[in-house]
Amino acid sequence: MPKVSVIGAGNVGSEVARRIVEKDLADVVLVDIVEGVPQGKALDILQSAPVEGFDKKIEGSNDYAMIQDSDIVVVTAGLARKPGMTREDLVMKNGQIIKEVSKNIKKHAPKSMVVMVTNPLDVMAQLCWKTTGFENNRVIGMAGILDTSRFICFLSAETKVPADKIEAVVLGGHGDAMVPLIDYTFIDGRPVKEVIAEETLAAIVQRTRDGGAEIVKLLKTGSAYYAPSSSAVEMVDCILNDNKKILPCSAYLKGQYGLLDVFIGVPVKVGASGAEEIIELKLTDEEKHELHRSARVIKDTILLCEK
Ligand code: A3D
């Protein structure tokens, strides 16, 4: 029976856990440092099984020993930025959390794949990879699926074309540094530039970049978790079922796109071995420039964690 552990039983972690058991993908262990929270949430989700009709088990714990034999560990542990906290404070704090979580993954689930969700995403994926010492295909970050999904939602709303008839790819770092590939965006088979006016398209790209912030502003406390959990579970599904789908994910680059030793969003073939292949698309000079700028931001942020 496949087993997935989810570290962090907050908004994203508990939704990831719920979606995994509801989709009958795997048994789940939910781990958090706060006593009672993972146990309570797991019990609550379990009690929906007779109504939802799933038969997978879910358990909550504060003990990392429970993640033993996991096929995949999804990492959602971390702090959200609080008032008065600088971006650097947040990076250092989440960096400490991810180092501690990664040491526990290495100790208790040394054969697992890791799907990183904690922000700043690309930096935390790289930190986890370094701390666990896992092969680079075994750590993948979730971001591009979410950014692409948001982009497609807005394109669908603008054109009234159903989302499943829209193709798009978003690369680069998660958030402000994302790089949507306009030449790979098609609305019902037609290049997006032929369907949407330049100014409107630029506004949609900007709204996608600010996608997380727009939700934070509306919620007032906390940040997005329904769409982020869907995206993380898509990766879990691909790994467990060896789907070999091409998904935009944060993966380790060793020369692809002219970038070395950095986790960044690129199209990745995701299957049983994790990030099985990095797909190199032909980029315009401007997109290449933006991707490299995005990589520089990620590399500078990694230095902060290493201080
Ligand atoms: P939240 O609801 O605050 O949950 C975080 C959980 O982590 C809390 O339950 C904490 O108790 C727990 N935690 C803290 N430290 C530890 C630790 N050392 N070990 C185990 N658990 C710990 O946040 P959330 O669920 O909304 O978000 C979680 C993370 O995901 C944040 O860093 C978000 O920024 C990030 N996130 C990323 C995306 C991407 O697209 C990349 C989207 C949404 C959220």
XYZ file of C-alpha atoms and ligand atoms in Angstrom:
351
model
C 0.000 0.000 0.000
C 1.540 3.367 -0.955
C 2.236 5.724 1.938
C 2.514 9.513 1.820
C 3.553 11.622 4.798
C 2.604 15.266 4.970
C 4.734 17.491 7.190
C 2.812 20.504 8.506
C -0.865 20.075 9.367
C -1.832 23.668 8.601
C -4.121 24.822 5.803
C -2.154 23.398 2.881
C -0.979 20.232 4.662
C -4.409 19.166 5.867
C -5.959 19.813 2.425
C -3.186 17.786 0.768
C -3.861 14.945 3.220
C -7.636 15.099 2.629
C -7.286 15.105 -1.172
C -4.881 12.135 -1.113
C -7.197 9.877 0.868
C -10.332 11.072 -0.949
C -8.662 10.205 -4.261
C -7.709 6.816 -2.778
C -4.067 7.450 -3.695
C -2.294 6.339 -0.512
C -2.403 5.956 3.253
C -1.418 9.238 4.892
C 0.510 10.298 7.985
C 0.122 13.949 8.969
C 2.919 15.372 11.158
C 3.122 18.731 12.928
C 4.962 20.135 15.934
C 1.753 21.382 17.569
C 0.369 18.706 19.870
C -3.106 17.479 19.013
C -3.497 19.343 15.712
C -2.336 16.607 13.298
C -4.118 13.964 15.389
C -7.367 15.984 15.487
C -7.327 16.851 11.775
C -6.481 13.281 10.751
C -9.311 11.908 12.900
C -11.743 14.438 11.448
C -10.751 13.497 7.862
C -10.966 9.769 8.706
C -14.505 10.228 9.993
C -15.556 11.450 6.524
C -14.548 8.085 4.979
C -17.959 6.367 5.296
C -19.630 9.330 3.542
C -16.918 9.961 0.946
C -16.365 6.254 0.345
C -12.574 6.009 0.635
C -10.785 3.208 2.429
C -7.302 4.685 2.886
C -6.004 5.201 6.414
C -4.964 8.570 7.823
C -3.175 9.165 11.106
C -1.792 12.271 12.809
C 1.341 12.464 14.939
C 4.031 14.689 16.448
C 6.590 11.924 16.020
C 8.720 11.779 12.863
C 9.278 8.057 13.394
C 5.755 7.673 11.958
C 6.955 8.703 8.471
C 9.027 5.521 8.163
C 8.602 3.701 4.801
C 6.907 6.670 3.124
C 7.007 6.631 -0.658
C 6.585 10.404 -0.726
C 6.944 13.159 1.872
C 5.093 16.393 1.110
C 6.596 19.305 3.058
C 4.219 22.147 3.996
C 5.734 23.059 7.396
C 6.597 26.691 7.820
C 5.582 30.123 8.878
C 3.664 32.676 6.911
C 5.065 36.216 6.953
C 3.748 38.096 10.003
C 3.451 41.883 10.391
C 6.857 43.386 11.203
C 8.731 40.376 9.809
C 11.058 41.122 6.900
C 11.356 38.787 3.927
C 14.843 37.927 5.191
C 13.504 37.008 8.660
C 10.987 34.692 7.017
C 13.611 33.035 4.819
C 15.864 32.384 7.803
C 13.012 31.086 9.987
C 11.577 28.770 7.312
C 15.128 27.771 6.402
C 15.657 26.520 9.973
C 12.344 24.637 9.879
C 13.155 23.015 6.517
C 16.638 21.975 7.695
C 15.074 20.273 10.744
C 12.317 18.629 8.653
C 14.868 17.464 6.035
C 17.123 15.879 8.663
C 14.109 13.924 9.900
C 13.213 12.832 6.357
C 16.775 11.626 5.827
C 16.698 9.732 9.119
C 13.209 8.198 9.006
C 12.272 8.004 5.297
C 15.618 7.745 3.476
C 14.101 6.181 0.359
C 11.262 8.674 -0.124
C 10.663 11.324 -2.784
C 10.106 14.846 -1.463
C 7.517 17.294 -2.787
C 8.362 20.713 -1.342
C 5.593 23.309 -0.846
C 7.013 25.673 1.809
C 7.959 29.174 0.623
C 10.166 30.628 -0.680
C 9.636 27.516 -2.739
C 12.675 27.148 -4.969
C 15.030 28.041 -2.123
C 13.415 25.589 0.304
C 13.541 22.801 -2.335
C 17.270 23.417 -2.757
C 17.847 23.526 0.999
C 15.983 20.228 1.462
C 17.961 18.602 -1.350
C 21.246 19.742 0.224
C 20.272 18.703 3.754
C 18.926 15.271 2.821
C 21.744 14.587 0.365
C 19.144 12.876 -1.862
C 19.772 12.459 -5.597
C 18.496 15.523 -7.436
C 15.552 13.706 -9.060
C 14.134 12.893 -5.601
C 13.316 16.454 -4.524
C 10.763 18.472 -6.527
C 9.054 21.758 -5.706
C 5.404 22.569 -6.326
C 4.797 25.991 -7.839
C 4.582 25.992 -11.619
C 1.450 23.832 -11.675
C -0.258 26.380 -9.427
C 1.022 29.412 -11.355
C -0.031 27.778 -14.654
C -3.430 26.826 -13.251
C -4.026 30.408 -12.087
C -2.927 31.736 -15.504
C -5.306 29.343 -17.305
C -8.199 30.303 -14.977
C -7.766 33.988 -15.816
C -7.369 33.264 -19.566
C -10.531 31.160 -19.459
C -12.470 33.908 -17.661
C -11.317 36.465 -20.259
C -12.018 34.351 -23.375
C -14.950 32.212 -22.062
C -13.066 29.197 -23.469
C -13.149 26.221 -21.041
C -9.912 25.706 -19.095
C -9.365 22.250 -20.607
C -9.091 23.851 -24.064
C -6.303 26.201 -22.960
C -2.618 25.282 -22.959
C -0.034 27.312 -21.053
C 3.332 26.965 -19.353
C 4.754 29.136 -16.581
C 8.453 28.809 -15.760
C 10.871 30.523 -13.403
C 10.791 31.179 -9.672
C 7.449 31.042 -7.871
C 5.552 34.321 -7.489
C 6.948 37.659 -8.680
C 9.750 35.943 -10.596
C 7.562 33.637 -12.712
C 7.983 33.630 -16.508
C 4.829 32.804 -18.511
C 5.699 31.514 -21.990
C 3.393 33.431 -24.295
C 4.527 31.546 -27.430
C 3.450 28.276 -25.764
C 0.023 29.604 -24.780
C -2.905 28.468 -26.939
C -6.604 29.228 -26.595
C -8.592 26.440 -28.245
C -5.577 25.767 -30.488
C -4.997 29.409 -31.452
C -1.933 31.397 -30.311
C -2.989 33.589 -27.386
C -1.615 36.730 -29.097
C -4.267 36.295 -31.830
C -7.080 36.002 -29.278
C -6.278 38.491 -26.507
C -5.103 42.083 -26.962
C -1.539 42.819 -25.749
C -2.593 45.113 -22.874
C -5.224 42.689 -21.580
C -2.740 39.819 -21.764
C -0.156 41.857 -19.831
C -2.776 42.531 -17.133
C -3.587 38.794 -16.912
C 0.125 37.968 -16.575
C 0.444 40.528 -13.776
C -2.653 39.170 -12.001
C -1.125 35.668 -12.198
C 2.144 36.985 -10.690
C 0.121 38.540 -7.871
C -2.171 35.492 -7.606
C -1.114 34.564 -4.073
C -1.160 38.163 -2.811
C -4.692 38.723 -4.170
C -5.958 35.828 -2.059
C -4.021 36.912 1.055
C -5.622 40.346 0.745
C -9.108 38.862 0.538
C -8.641 36.318 3.336
C -6.952 38.840 5.683
C -5.442 35.939 7.661
C -3.657 33.011 6.044
C -2.994 32.348 2.383
C -4.266 30.175 -0.468
C -4.579 26.450 0.106
C -7.252 24.864 -2.114
C -5.440 25.379 -5.439
C -1.964 24.839 -3.898
C -3.058 21.503 -2.418
C -4.550 20.381 -5.782
C -1.229 21.140 -7.456
C 0.816 19.240 -4.859
C -1.499 16.225 -5.099
C -1.179 16.221 -8.906
C 2.563 15.659 -8.349
C 1.906 12.937 -5.760
C -0.438 11.188 -8.225
C 2.172 11.373 -11.011
C 4.896 9.875 -8.836
C 2.767 7.110 -7.286
C 1.211 6.074 -10.606
C 4.328 6.696 -12.731
C 2.234 8.942 -15.013
C 5.267 10.569 -16.664
C 3.280 13.759 -17.304
C 5.165 16.913 -18.209
C 4.450 19.333 -15.374
C 5.975 22.713 -14.573
C 7.838 22.064 -11.299
C 10.845 23.388 -9.454
C 13.702 20.996 -10.180
C 17.478 20.940 -9.945
C 19.238 22.234 -13.050
C 22.723 21.162 -14.007
C 23.255 23.175 -17.162
C 19.784 23.044 -18.713
C 18.589 26.480 -19.847
C 22.186 27.637 -19.238
C 21.634 27.416 -15.465
C 23.761 25.511 -12.995
C 23.169 24.339 -9.422
C 19.780 25.921 -8.841
C 16.193 24.755 -8.268
C 13.829 26.689 -10.526
C 10.512 26.154 -12.312
C 10.895 24.266 -15.607
C 8.863 21.604 -17.448
C 9.643 18.264 -15.838
C 8.647 14.713 -16.719
C 7.267 13.456 -13.397
C 7.090 9.726 -12.760
C 8.011 7.001 -10.266
C 11.598 8.297 -10.076
C 10.460 11.856 -9.369
C 11.907 14.499 -11.687
C 12.820 12.078 -14.487
C 13.713 14.559 -17.216
C 14.001 18.314 -17.601
C 12.368 19.393 -20.848
C 14.183 22.245 -22.589
C 11.839 24.511 -24.513
C 13.032 27.083 -27.004
C 12.758 30.477 -25.308
C 12.786 33.995 -26.715
C 15.766 36.163 -25.691
C 13.507 38.086 -23.328
C 12.192 34.902 -21.648
C 15.774 33.590 -21.306
C 16.788 36.874 -19.714
C 13.834 36.734 -17.289
C 14.563 33.100 -16.366
C 18.196 33.974 -15.592
C 17.097 37.010 -13.566
C 14.711 34.761 -11.652
C 17.557 32.283 -10.988
C 19.755 35.097 -9.632
C 17.048 36.065 -7.108
C 16.801 32.427 -5.980
C 20.594 32.070 -5.667
C 20.848 35.313 -3.651
C 18.110 34.079 -1.310
C 19.858 30.721 -0.821
C 22.918 32.629 0.408
C 20.737 34.121 3.180
C 19.896 30.621 4.481
C 23.552 29.672 4.463
C 24.607 32.673 6.570
P -0.093 27.194 7.985
O -1.570 26.988 7.912
O 0.444 28.229 8.894
O 0.574 25.787 8.334
C 1.932 25.593 8.572
C 2.060 24.457 9.596
O 3.443 24.149 9.741
C 1.533 24.810 10.989
O 0.544 23.873 11.375
C 2.775 24.720 11.879
O 2.502 24.251 13.183
C 3.618 23.725 11.094
N 5.041 23.732 11.463
C 5.837 24.800 11.760
N 7.077 24.371 12.068
C 7.071 23.016 11.953
C 8.043 22.009 12.136
N 9.306 22.306 12.513
N 7.674 20.715 11.933
C 6.416 20.397 11.568
N 5.442 21.318 11.382
C 5.775 22.601 11.575
O 0.477 27.538 6.541
P -0.073 27.002 5.124
O -0.436 25.569 5.289
O -1.059 27.943 4.583
O 1.247 27.141 4.243
C 2.358 26.291 4.490
C 3.562 26.716 3.646
O 3.251 26.506 2.272
C 3.952 28.203 3.781
O 5.354 28.341 3.717
C 3.325 28.818 2.537
O 3.961 30.013 2.144
C 3.554 27.693 1.543
N 2.708 27.751 0.348
C 3.342 27.625 -0.844
C 2.609 27.690 -2.014
C 3.300 27.555 -3.328
O 2.676 27.709 -4.354
C 4.711 27.245 -3.376
C 1.223 27.874 -1.963
C 0.606 27.961 -0.724
C 1.376 27.887 0.450
